[in-house]
Backbone as JSON Lines, residues from 0, in Angstrom:
{"i":0,"aa":"M","n":[2.02,21.37,0.83],"ca":[3.37,21.14,1.3],"c":[4.3,21.08,0.11]}
{"i":1,"aa":"N","n":[5.48,21.57,0.3],"ca":[6.45,21.52,-0.77],"c":[7.67,20.75,-0.28]}
{"i":2,"aa":"Y","n":[7.91,19.63,-0.89],"ca":[9.04,18.79,-0.54],"c":[10.1,18.83,-1.64]}
{"i":3,"aa":"S","n":[10.1,19.88,-2.45],"ca":[10.98,19.93,-3.62],"c":[12.44,19.97,-3.22]}
{"i":4,"aa":"T","n":[13.12,18.92,-3.53],"ca":[14.56,18.84,-3.36],"c":[15.08,18.02,-4.52]}
{"i":5,"aa":"H","n":[15.97,18.6,-5.27],"ca":[16.55,17.87,-6.39],"c":[17.92,17.37,-5.99]}
{"i":6,"aa":"I","n":[18.17,16.1,-6.22],"ca":[19.46,15.5,-5.93],"c":[20.19,15.32,-7.25]}
{"i":7,"aa":"A","n":[21.36,15.91,-7.34],"ca":[22.17,15.77,-8.55],"c":[22.7,14.34,-8.65]}
{"i":8,"aa":"N","n":[22.53,13.76,-9.8],"ca":[23.04,12.41,-10.09],"c":[22.66,11.38,-9.01]}
{"i":9,"aa":"P","n":[21.38,11.16,-8.81],"ca":[20.97,10.17,-7.8],"c":[21.38,8.76,-8.21]}
{"i":10,"aa":"D","n":[21.62,7.93,-7.23],"ca":[21.92,6.52,-7.47],"c":[20.64,5.73,-7.73]}
{"i":11,"aa":"V","n":[19.56,6.17,-7.1],"ca":[18.28,5.49,-7.2],"c":[17.19,6.53,-7.38]}
{"i":12,"aa":"I","n":[16.27,6.27,-8.29],"ca":[15.09,7.13,-8.47],"c":[13.86,6.3,-8.15]}
{"i":13,"aa":"L","n":[13.04,6.8,-7.25],"ca":[11.8,6.13,-6.89],"c":[10.64,7.0,-7.34]}
{"i":14,"aa":"V","n":[9.7,6.4,-8.02],"ca":[8.54,7.14,-8.53],"c":[7.37,6.88,-7.58]}
{"i":15,"aa":"G","n":[6.91,7.93,-6.92],"ca":[5.82,7.83,-5.96],"c":[6.33,7.83,-4.54]}
{"i":16,"aa":"S","n":[5.59,8.49,-3.66],"ca":[6.02,8.64,-2.26],"c":[5.25,7.73,-1.32]}
{"i":17,"aa":"G","n":[4.68,6.67,-1.84],"ca":[3.87,5.78,-1.03],"c":[4.68,4.78,-0.23]}
{"i":18,"aa":"V","n":[3.96,3.84,0.35],"ca":[4.55,2.88,1.26],"c":[5.6,2.0,0.57]}
{"i":19,"aa":"M","n":[5.39,1.67,-0.69],"ca":[6.36,0.82,-1.38],"c":[7.69,1.54,-1.57]}
{"i":20,"aa":"S","n":[7.64,2.79,-2.03],"ca":[8.88,3.56,-2.2],"c":[9.54,3.83,-0.85]}
{"i":21,"aa":"A","n":[8.74,4.15,0.16],"ca":[9.3,4.44,1.49],"c":[10.02,3.22,2.05]}
{"i":22,"aa":"N","n":[9.41,2.04,1.93],"ca":[10.05,0.83,2.43],"c":[11.31,0.49,1.65]}
{"i":23,"aa":"L","n":[11.24,0.61,0.32],"ca":[12.41,0.32,-0.5],"c":[13.54,1.29,-0.17]}
{"i":24,"aa":"A","n":[13.23,2.57,-0.03],"ca":[14.26,3.56,0.31],"c":[14.89,3.23,1.66]}
{"i":25,"aa":"A","n":[14.07,2.87,2.64],"ca":[14.59,2.54,3.97],"c":[15.52,1.32,3.91]}
{"i":26,"aa":"L","n":[15.11,0.31,3.17],"ca":[15.94,-0.89,3.04],"c":[17.26,-0.57,2.33]}
{"i":27,"aa":"L","n":[17.17,0.17,1.23],"ca":[18.38,0.52,0.49],"c":[19.35,1.33,1.33]}
{"i":28,"aa":"K","n":[18.84,2.28,2.1],"ca":[19.71,3.1,2.95],"c":[20.36,2.28,4.05]}
{"i":29,"aa":"R","n":[19.65,1.27,4.55],"ca":[20.24,0.39,5.56],"c":[21.36,-0.44,4.96]}
{"i":30,"aa":"L","n":[21.15,-0.89,3.72],"ca":[22.16,-1.72,3.05],"c":[23.35,-0.9,2.59]}
{"i":31,"aa":"Q","n":[23.08,0.31,2.1],"ca":[24.14,1.18,1.6],"c":[23.81,2.63,1.96]}
{"i":32,"aa":"P","n":[24.25,3.07,3.15],"ca":[23.88,4.39,3.65],"c":[24.31,5.57,2.77]}
{"i":33,"aa":"T","n":[25.27,5.37,1.9],"ca":[25.75,6.48,1.06],"c":[24.92,6.69,-0.2]}
{"i":34,"aa":"L","n":[23.95,5.83,-0.46],"ca":[23.13,5.98,-1.66],"c":[22.41,7.33,-1.67]}
{"i":35,"aa":"K","n":[22.38,7.93,-2.86],"ca":[21.59,9.16,-3.05],"c":[20.28,8.73,-3.71]}
{"i":36,"aa":"I","n":[19.19,8.92,-2.99],"ca":[17.87,8.46,-3.45],"c":[16.99,9.66,-3.73]}
{"i":37,"aa":"Q","n":[16.47,9.72,-4.95],"ca":[15.54,10.79,-5.36],"c":[14.14,10.19,-5.47]}
{"i":38,"aa":"V","n":[13.17,10.84,-4.84],"ca":[11.77,10.42,-4.92],"c":[11.01,11.48,-5.7]}
{"i":39,"aa":"Y","n":[10.24,11.04,-6.69],"ca":[9.38,11.94,-7.45],"c":[7.93,11.63,-7.1]}
{"i":40,"aa":"E","n":[7.17,12.67,-6.81],"ca":[5.76,12.54,-6.47],"c":[4.98,13.61,-7.21]}
{"i":41,"aa":"V","n":[3.87,13.23,-7.83],"ca":[3.06,14.16,-8.61],"c":[2.0,14.86,-7.76]}
{"i":42,"aa":"T","n":[1.56,14.24,-6.65],"ca":[0.52,14.85,-5.83],"c":[1.12,15.91,-4.92]}
{"i":43,"aa":"S","n":[0.25,16.71,-4.3],"ca":[0.71,17.82,-3.47],"c":[1.17,17.39,-2.09]}
{"i":44,"aa":"D","n":[0.93,16.14,-1.72],"ca":[1.36,15.64,-0.42],"c":[1.83,14.2,-0.58]}
{"i":45,"aa":"L","n":[2.43,13.67,0.46],"ca":[3.0,12.33,0.39],"c":[1.93,11.25,0.54]}
{"i":46,"aa":"A","n":[2.12,10.15,-0.16],"ca":[1.3,8.94,-0.02],"c":[-0.2,9.2,-0.14]}
{"i":47,"aa":"Q","n":[-0.62,9.91,-1.17],"ca":[-2.03,10.27,-1.31],"c":[-2.79,9.42,-2.32]}
{"i":48,"aa":"E","n":[-2.12,8.59,-3.06],"ca":[-2.84,7.77,-4.04],"c":[-3.0,6.36,-3.51]}
{"i":49,"aa":"S","n":[-2.26,5.42,-4.03],"ca":[-2.45,4.02,-3.67],"c":[-2.21,3.73,-2.19]}
{"i":50,"aa":"S","n":[-1.32,4.46,-1.55],"ca":[-1.02,4.2,-0.15],"c":[-1.9,4.97,0.82]}
{"i":51,"aa":"H","n":[-2.76,5.82,0.3],"ca":[-3.68,6.55,1.18],"c":[-4.55,5.54,1.92]}
{"i":52,"aa":"G","n":[-4.93,5.87,3.14],"ca":[-5.66,4.94,4.0],"c":[-6.95,4.39,3.43]}
{"i":53,"aa":"W","n":[-7.61,5.13,2.52],"ca":[-8.87,4.66,1.95],"c":[-8.67,3.86,0.67]}
{"i":54,"aa":"N","n":[-7.44,3.72,0.26],"ca":[-7.12,2.92,-0.92],"c":[-6.4,1.67,-0.46]}
{"i":55,"aa":"N","n":[-6.25,0.7,-1.33],"ca":[-5.7,-0.57,-0.89],"c":[-4.38,-0.93,-1.56]}
{"i":56,"aa":"A","n":[-4.15,-0.49,-2.76],"ca":[-2.95,-0.91,-3.48],"c":[-1.69,-0.42,-2.76]}
{"i":57,"aa":"G","n":[-0.77,-1.33,-2.55],"ca":[0.5,-0.96,-1.93],"c":[0.46,-0.89,-0.42]}
{"i":58,"aa":"T","n":[-0.69,-1.05,0.18],"ca":[-0.75,-1.02,1.64],"c":[-0.53,-2.42,2.17]}
{"i":59,"aa":"G","n":[-0.02,-2.5,3.36],"ca":[0.21,-3.79,3.96],"c":[-1.09,-4.4,4.46]}
{"i":60,"aa":"H","n":[-1.33,-5.62,4.12],"ca":[-2.49,-6.32,4.65],"c":[-2.23,-7.81,4.6]}
{"i":61,"aa":"A","n":[-3.02,-8.53,5.36],"ca":[-2.79,-9.95,5.54],"c":[-3.49,-10.84,4.51]}
{"i":62,"aa":"G","n":[-4.21,-10.26,3.58],"ca":[-4.85,-11.06,2.55],"c":[-6.06,-11.84,3.01]}
{"i":63,"aa":"I","n":[-6.62,-11.46,4.14],"ca":[-7.72,-12.23,4.71],"c":[-9.0,-12.08,3.89]}
{"i":64,"aa":"C","n":[-9.35,-10.85,3.51],"ca":[-10.64,-10.66,2.85],"c":[-10.52,-10.45,1.35]}
{"i":65,"aa":"E","n":[-9.34,-10.49,0.8],"ca":[-9.16,-10.28,-0.63],"c":[-9.55,-11.53,-1.4]}
{"i":66,"aa":"L","n":[-10.74,-11.52,-1.94],"ca":[-11.23,-12.69,-2.68],"c":[-10.4,-12.96,-3.93]}
{"i":67,"aa":"S","n":[-9.75,-11.94,-4.46],"ca":[-8.95,-12.12,-5.67],"c":[-7.74,-13.03,-5.44]}
{"i":68,"aa":"Y","n":[-7.34,-13.26,-4.19],"ca":[-6.24,-14.17,-3.9],"c":[-6.67,-15.63,-3.96]}
{"i":69,"aa":"T","n":[-7.96,-15.86,-3.96],"ca":[-8.52,-17.21,-4.05],"c":[-9.69,-17.15,-5.04]}
{"i":70,"aa":"P","n":[-9.41,-16.98,-6.32],"ca":[-10.45,-16.56,-7.27],"c":[-11.52,-17.58,-7.64]}
{"i":71,"aa":"H","n":[-11.32,-18.85,-7.39],"ca":[-12.34,-19.81,-7.84],"c":[-12.27,-21.11,-7.05]}
{"i":72,"aa":"R","n":[-13.34,-21.87,-7.18],"ca":[-13.36,-23.2,-6.56],"c":[-12.77,-24.22,-7.52]}
{"i":73,"aa":"E","n":[-12.13,-25.2,-6.94],"ca":[-11.57,-26.3,-7.71],"c":[-12.72,-27.23,-8.13]}
{"i":74,"aa":"P","n":[-12.47,-28.14,-9.08],"ca":[-13.53,-29.07,-9.5],"c":[-14.15,-29.86,-8.35]}
{"i":75,"aa":"D","n":[-13.37,-30.12,-7.29],"ca":[-13.92,-30.87,-6.15],"c":[-14.68,-29.98,-5.16]}
{"i":76,"aa":"G","n":[-14.79,-28.68,-5.46],"ca":[-15.54,-27.75,-4.61],"c":[-14.71,-27.01,-3.59]}
{"i":77,"aa":"T","n":[-13.45,-27.42,-3.43],"ca":[-12.58,-26.72,-2.47],"c":[-12.04,-25.44,-3.09]}
{"i":78,"aa":"V","n":[-11.47,-24.6,-2.25],"ca":[-10.82,-23.38,-2.71],"c":[-9.35,-23.47,-2.34]}
{"i":79,"aa":"N","n":[-8.48,-23.31,-3.32],"ca":[-7.04,-23.33,-3.08],"c":[-6.65,-22.0,-2.42]}
{"i":80,"aa":"V","n":[-6.2,-22.07,-1.17],"ca":[-5.88,-20.87,-0.41],"c":[-4.38,-20.59,-0.34]}
{"i":81,"aa":"A","n":[-3.59,-21.28,-1.16],"ca":[-2.13,-21.13,-1.11],"c":[-1.7,-19.69,-1.32]}
{"i":82,"aa":"N","n":[-2.33,-18.98,-2.24],"ca":[-1.93,-17.59,-2.5],"c":[-2.27,-16.69,-1.31]}
{"i":83,"aa":"A","n":[-3.41,-16.9,-0.67],"ca":[-3.76,-16.11,0.52],"c":[-2.75,-16.38,1.64]}
{"i":84,"aa":"I","n":[-2.31,-17.61,1.79],"ca":[-1.31,-17.94,2.8],"c":[0.01,-17.25,2.47]}
{"i":85,"aa":"K","n":[0.39,-17.25,1.2],"ca":[1.61,-16.57,0.77],"c":[1.55,-15.08,1.1]}
{"i":86,"aa":"I","n":[0.44,-14.42,0.82],"ca":[0.27,-13.0,1.12],"c":[0.36,-12.77,2.62]}
{"i":87,"aa":"F","n":[-0.27,-13.63,3.4],"ca":[-0.23,-13.51,4.86],"c":[1.22,-13.62,5.35]}
{"i":88,"aa":"E","n":[1.97,-14.59,4.82],"ca":[3.38,-14.76,5.21],"c":[4.18,-13.51,4.88]}
{"i":89,"aa":"Q","n":[3.95,-12.93,3.7],"ca":[4.66,-11.71,3.32],"c":[4.35,-10.57,4.29]}
{"i":90,"aa":"F","n":[3.08,-10.46,4.68],"ca":[2.7,-9.41,5.62],"c":[3.37,-9.63,6.97]}
{"i":91,"aa":"E","n":[3.48,-10.88,7.41],"ca":[4.16,-11.16,8.67],"c":[5.62,-10.75,8.59]}
{"i":92,"aa":"R","n":[6.28,-10.99,7.46],"ca":[7.67,-10.55,7.29],"c":[7.76,-9.03,7.31]}
{"i":93,"aa":"T","n":[6.78,-8.37,6.72],"ca":[6.75,-6.91,6.74],"c":[6.67,-6.41,8.17]}
{"i":94,"aa":"K","n":[5.87,-7.05,8.99],"ca":[5.76,-6.63,10.39],"c":[7.09,-6.84,11.12]}
{"i":95,"aa":"Q","n":[7.85,-7.87,10.73],"ca":[9.17,-8.06,11.31],"c":[10.09,-6.9,10.93]}
{"i":96,"aa":"F","n":[10.0,-6.44,9.68],"ca":[10.8,-5.28,9.27],"c":[10.39,-4.05,10.07]}
{"i":97,"aa":"W","n":[9.09,-3.84,10.26],"ca":[8.65,-2.68,11.03],"c":[9.15,-2.76,12.48]}
{"i":98,"aa":"S","n":[9.18,-3.97,13.05],"ca":[9.72,-4.14,14.4],"c":[11.2,-3.77,14.43]}
{"i":99,"aa":"Y","n":[11.93,-4.22,13.43],"ca":[13.34,-3.85,13.31],"c":[13.48,-2.33,13.16]}
{"i":100,"aa":"A","n":[12.64,-1.74,12.32],"ca":[12.7,-0.29,12.1],"c":[12.45,0.47,13.39]}
{"i":101,"aa":"L","n":[11.54,-0.01,14.21],"ca":[11.26,0.64,15.49],"c":[12.44,0.46,16.44]}
{"i":102,"aa":"A","n":[12.95,-0.76,16.54],"ca":[14.06,-1.04,17.45],"c":[15.33,-0.3,17.07]}
{"i":103,"aa":"S","n":[15.53,-0.07,15.77],"ca":[16.75,0.6,15.31],"c":[16.6,2.12,15.2]}
{"i":104,"aa":"G","n":[15.42,2.64,15.51],"ca":[15.22,4.08,15.48],"c":[14.83,4.65,14.13]}
{"i":105,"aa":"M","n":[14.58,3.8,13.14],"ca":[14.16,4.31,11.83],"c":[12.78,4.95,11.92]}
{"i":106,"aa":"I","n":[11.93,4.4,12.78],"ca":[10.6,4.97,13.03],"c":[10.42,5.07,14.54]}
{"i":107,"aa":"D","n":[9.53,5.95,14.96],"ca":[9.3,6.06,16.39],"c":[7.82,6.08,16.78]}
{"i":108,"aa":"R","n":[6.93,6.13,15.81],"ca":[5.5,6.16,16.11],"c":[4.75,5.19,15.19]}
{"i":109,"aa":"P","n":[4.92,3.89,15.38],"ca":[4.29,2.93,14.47],"c":[2.76,3.0,14.47]}
{"i":110,"aa":"T","n":[2.17,3.5,15.54],"ca":[0.71,3.58,15.57],"c":[0.16,4.59,14.58]}
{"i":111,"aa":"E","n":[1.03,5.39,13.99],"ca":[0.58,6.32,12.96],"c":[0.29,5.61,11.64]}
{"i":112,"aa":"F","n":[0.82,4.4,11.46],"ca":[0.58,3.71,10.19],"c":[0.27,2.22,10.33]}
{"i":113,"aa":"I","n":[0.44,1.65,11.5],"ca":[0.08,0.25,11.71],"c":[-1.2,0.24,12.52]}
{"i":114,"aa":"N","n":[-2.29,-0.07,11.85],"ca":[-3.6,-0.04,12.48],"c":[-4.4,-1.28,12.12]}
{"i":115,"aa":"P","n":[-4.5,-2.24,13.03],"ca":[-5.29,-3.43,12.72],"c":[-6.77,-3.08,12.58]}
{"i":116,"aa":"V","n":[-7.4,-3.65,11.58],"ca":[-8.83,-3.44,11.36],"c":[-9.49,-4.8,11.11]}
{"i":117,"aa":"Q","n":[-10.75,-4.88,11.42],"ca":[-11.51,-6.1,11.15],"c":[-11.68,-6.27,9.64]}
{"i":118,"aa":"H","n":[-11.75,-7.51,9.22],"ca":[-11.94,-7.83,7.81],"c":[-13.29,-8.52,7.62]}
{"i":119,"aa":"L","n":[-13.93,-8.22,6.51],"ca":[-15.21,-8.85,6.21],"c":[-15.33,-9.03,4.7]}
{"i":120,"aa":"S","n":[-15.7,-10.21,4.29],"ca":[-16.02,-10.46,2.89],"c":[-17.51,-10.71,2.8]}
{"i":121,"aa":"F","n":[-18.17,-10.02,1.89],"ca":[-19.61,-10.17,1.71],"c":[-19.88,-10.59,0.28]}
{"i":122,"aa":"V","n":[-20.68,-11.62,0.12],"ca":[-21.09,-12.08,-1.21],"c":[-22.59,-12.31,-1.18]}
{"i":123,"aa":"H","n":[-23.18,-12.47,-2.36],"ca":[-24.61,-12.78,-2.41],"c":[-24.85,-13.78,-3.53]}
{"i":124,"aa":"G","n":[-25.92,-14.54,-3.4],"ca":[-26.22,-15.58,-4.38],"c":[-25.67,-16.92,-3.91]}
{"i":125,"aa":"Q","n":[-26.38,-17.98,-4.24],"ca":[-26.01,-19.32,-3.77],"c":[-24.6,-19.74,-4.18]}
{"i":126,"aa":"D","n":[-24.23,-19.47,-5.43],"ca":[-22.9,-19.88,-5.9],"c":[-21.8,-19.15,-5.13]}
{"i":127,"aa":"Q","n":[-21.96,-17.85,-4.93],"ca":[-20.95,-17.08,-4.23],"c":[-20.88,-17.45,-2.75]}
{"i":128,"aa":"V","n":[-22.03,-17.71,-2.14],"ca":[-22.04,-18.14,-0.73],"c":[-21.34,-19.5,-0.6]}
{"i":129,"aa":"A","n":[-21.59,-20.42,-1.52],"ca":[-20.91,-21.72,-1.5],"c":[-19.41,-21.54,-1.66]}
{"i":130,"aa":"Y","n":[-19.01,-20.63,-2.55],"ca":[-17.59,-20.33,-2.74],"c":[-16.99,-19.79,-1.44]}
{"i":131,"aa":"L","n":[-17.64,-18.81,-0.81],"ca":[-17.11,-18.2,0.4],"c":[-17.04,-19.22,1.54]}
{"i":132,"aa":"K","n":[-18.01,-20.11,1.61],"ca":[-17.99,-21.16,2.63],"c":[-16.8,-22.09,2.42]}
{"i":133,"aa":"A","n":[-16.56,-22.48,1.16],"ca":[-15.41,-23.34,0.84],"c":[-14.1,-22.61,1.1]}
{"i":134,"aa":"R","n":[-14.06,-21.33,0.79],"ca":[-12.88,-20.51,1.05],"c":[-12.61,-20.45,2.55]}
{"i":135,"aa":"H","n":[-13.65,-20.22,3.32],"ca":[-13.52,-20.18,4.77],"c":[-12.96,-21.5,5.3]}
{"i":136,"aa":"A","n":[-13.47,-22.62,4.79],"ca":[-12.99,-23.93,5.23],"c":[-11.5,-24.08,4.94]}
{"i":137,"aa":"G","n":[-11.07,-23.65,3.77],"ca":[-9.66,-23.74,3.42],"c":[-8.78,-22.87,4.3]}
{"i":138,"aa":"L","n":[-9.22,-21.64,4.53],"ca":[-8.44,-20.73,5.38],"c":[-8.43,-21.2,6.83]}
{"i":139,"aa":"A","n":[-9.58,-21.6,7.34],"ca":[-9.69,-21.99,8.75],"c":[-8.82,-23.2,9.08]}
{"i":140,"aa":"A","n":[-8.48,-24.0,8.08],"ca":[-7.63,-25.18,8.31],"c":[-6.17,-24.8,8.56]}
{"i":141,"aa":"H","n":[-5.8,-23.55,8.3],"ca":[-4.42,-23.1,8.49],"c":[-4.33,-22.26,9.76]}
{"i":142,"aa":"H","n":[-3.25,-22.47,10.52],"ca":[-3.11,-21.75,11.79],"c":[-3.04,-20.23,11.64]}
{"i":143,"aa":"F","n":[-2.65,-19.73,10.48],"ca":[-2.63,-18.27,10.28],"c":[-4.03,-17.67,10.46]}
{"i":144,"aa":"F","n":[-5.03,-18.43,10.13],"ca":[-6.4,-17.9,10.1],"c":[-7.26,-18.46,11.24]}
{"i":145,"aa":"K","n":[-6.6,-18.84,12.32],"ca":[-7.31,-19.35,13.49],"c":[-8.34,-18.32,13.95]}
{"i":146,"aa":"G","n":[-9.54,-18.78,14.19],"ca":[-10.59,-17.88,14.67],"c":[-11.4,-17.2,13.59]}
{"i":147,"aa":"I","n":[-11.05,-17.43,12.32],"ca":[-11.81,-16.82,11.23],"c":[-13.24,-17.36,11.29]}
{"i":148,"aa":"E","n":[-14.2,-16.51,11.04],"ca":[-15.6,-16.9,11.17],"c":[-16.33,-16.82,9.84]}
{"i":149,"aa":"F","n":[-17.37,-17.63,9.71],"ca":[-18.24,-17.62,8.54],"c":[-19.67,-17.7,9.04]}
{"i":150,"aa":"S","n":[-20.55,-16.95,8.41],"ca":[-21.96,-17.03,8.79],"c":[-22.86,-16.65,7.63]}
{"i":151,"aa":"T","n":[-24.01,-17.3,7.59],"ca":[-25.08,-16.88,6.69],"c":[-26.27,-16.39,7.52]}
{"i":152,"aa":"D","n":[-26.09,-16.33,8.84],"ca":[-27.14,-15.89,9.74],"c":[-27.27,-14.37,9.73]}
{"i":153,"aa":"R","n":[-28.44,-13.87,9.38],"ca":[-28.68,-12.43,9.25],"c":[-28.36,-11.67,10.55]}
{"i":154,"aa":"T","n":[-28.73,-12.23,11.69],"ca":[-28.47,-11.56,12.96],"c":[-26.98,-11.43,13.22]}
{"i":155,"aa":"T","n":[-26.23,-12.5,12.97],"ca":[-24.78,-12.46,13.16],"c":[-24.15,-11.45,12.21]}
{"i":156,"aa":"I","n":[-24.53,-11.5,10.94],"ca":[-23.99,-10.55,9.97],"c":[-24.35,-9.13,10.37]}
{"i":157,"aa":"G","n":[-25.56,-8.93,10.89],"ca":[-25.97,-7.61,11.35],"c":[-25.11,-7.09,12.49]}
{"i":158,"aa":"K","n":[-24.63,-7.97,13.34],"ca":[-23.72,-7.57,14.42],"c":[-22.36,-7.16,13.85]}
{"i":159,"aa":"W","n":[-21.91,-7.86,12.82],"ca":[-20.62,-7.56,12.21],"c":[-20.67,-6.29,11.37]}
{"i":160,"aa":"A","n":[-21.74,-6.15,10.6],"ca":[-21.85,-5.04,9.64],"c":[-23.31,-4.6,9.57]}
{"i":161,"aa":"P","n":[-23.76,-3.77,10.5],"ca":[-25.17,-3.4,10.58],"c":[-25.75,-2.81,9.29]}
{"i":162,"aa":"L","n":[-24.97,-2.05,8.56],"ca":[-25.5,-1.43,7.35],"c":[-25.86,-2.44,6.27]}
{"i":163,"aa":"L","n":[-25.29,-3.63,6.32],"ca":[-25.63,-4.67,5.35],"c":[-27.03,-5.24,5.57]}
{"i":164,"aa":"T","n":[-27.5,-5.19,6.8],"ca":[-28.77,-5.84,7.09],"c":[-29.9,-4.87,7.44]}
{"i":165,"aa":"E","n":[-29.58,-3.61,7.61],"ca":[-30.63,-2.63,7.92],"c":[-31.41,-2.28,6.67]}
{"i":166,"aa":"G","n":[-32.72,-2.07,6.85],"ca":[-33.55,-1.56,5.76],"c":[-34.07,-2.52,4.84]}
């Protein structure tokens, strides 16, 4: 596909055609419709790197399974989940923007890019299992994560992710 269009003297230049640039461009145009926005993309199609469905950077997610948002246990054995809650809140605000975008006609087919998927974190070893259990306890205490499950039972894990327990 060729999307080559050069805008003379753009007001805003966005590097990359992924979800971050698309959202920023949409917001800027809503705030100031006369802005001239130029997007530069190096790949042959739109949103093929970080925003591609098989990649994670720049995509919207609720922070449920990202262990990097809760990187370690505290000295008392608990896991501070404040950052995961912050990410979840940001994702909820993003969904509000998408609702606005749908209601205002900016988008018309949200199912093309809003797709809920199940989340699973898998660890191994006693220390990591203890960490994940403490992380689960911290998340489960917050209403955002109501219904989150934790298990060390092989049969249960096999139901969630059969390839982890087969063989």
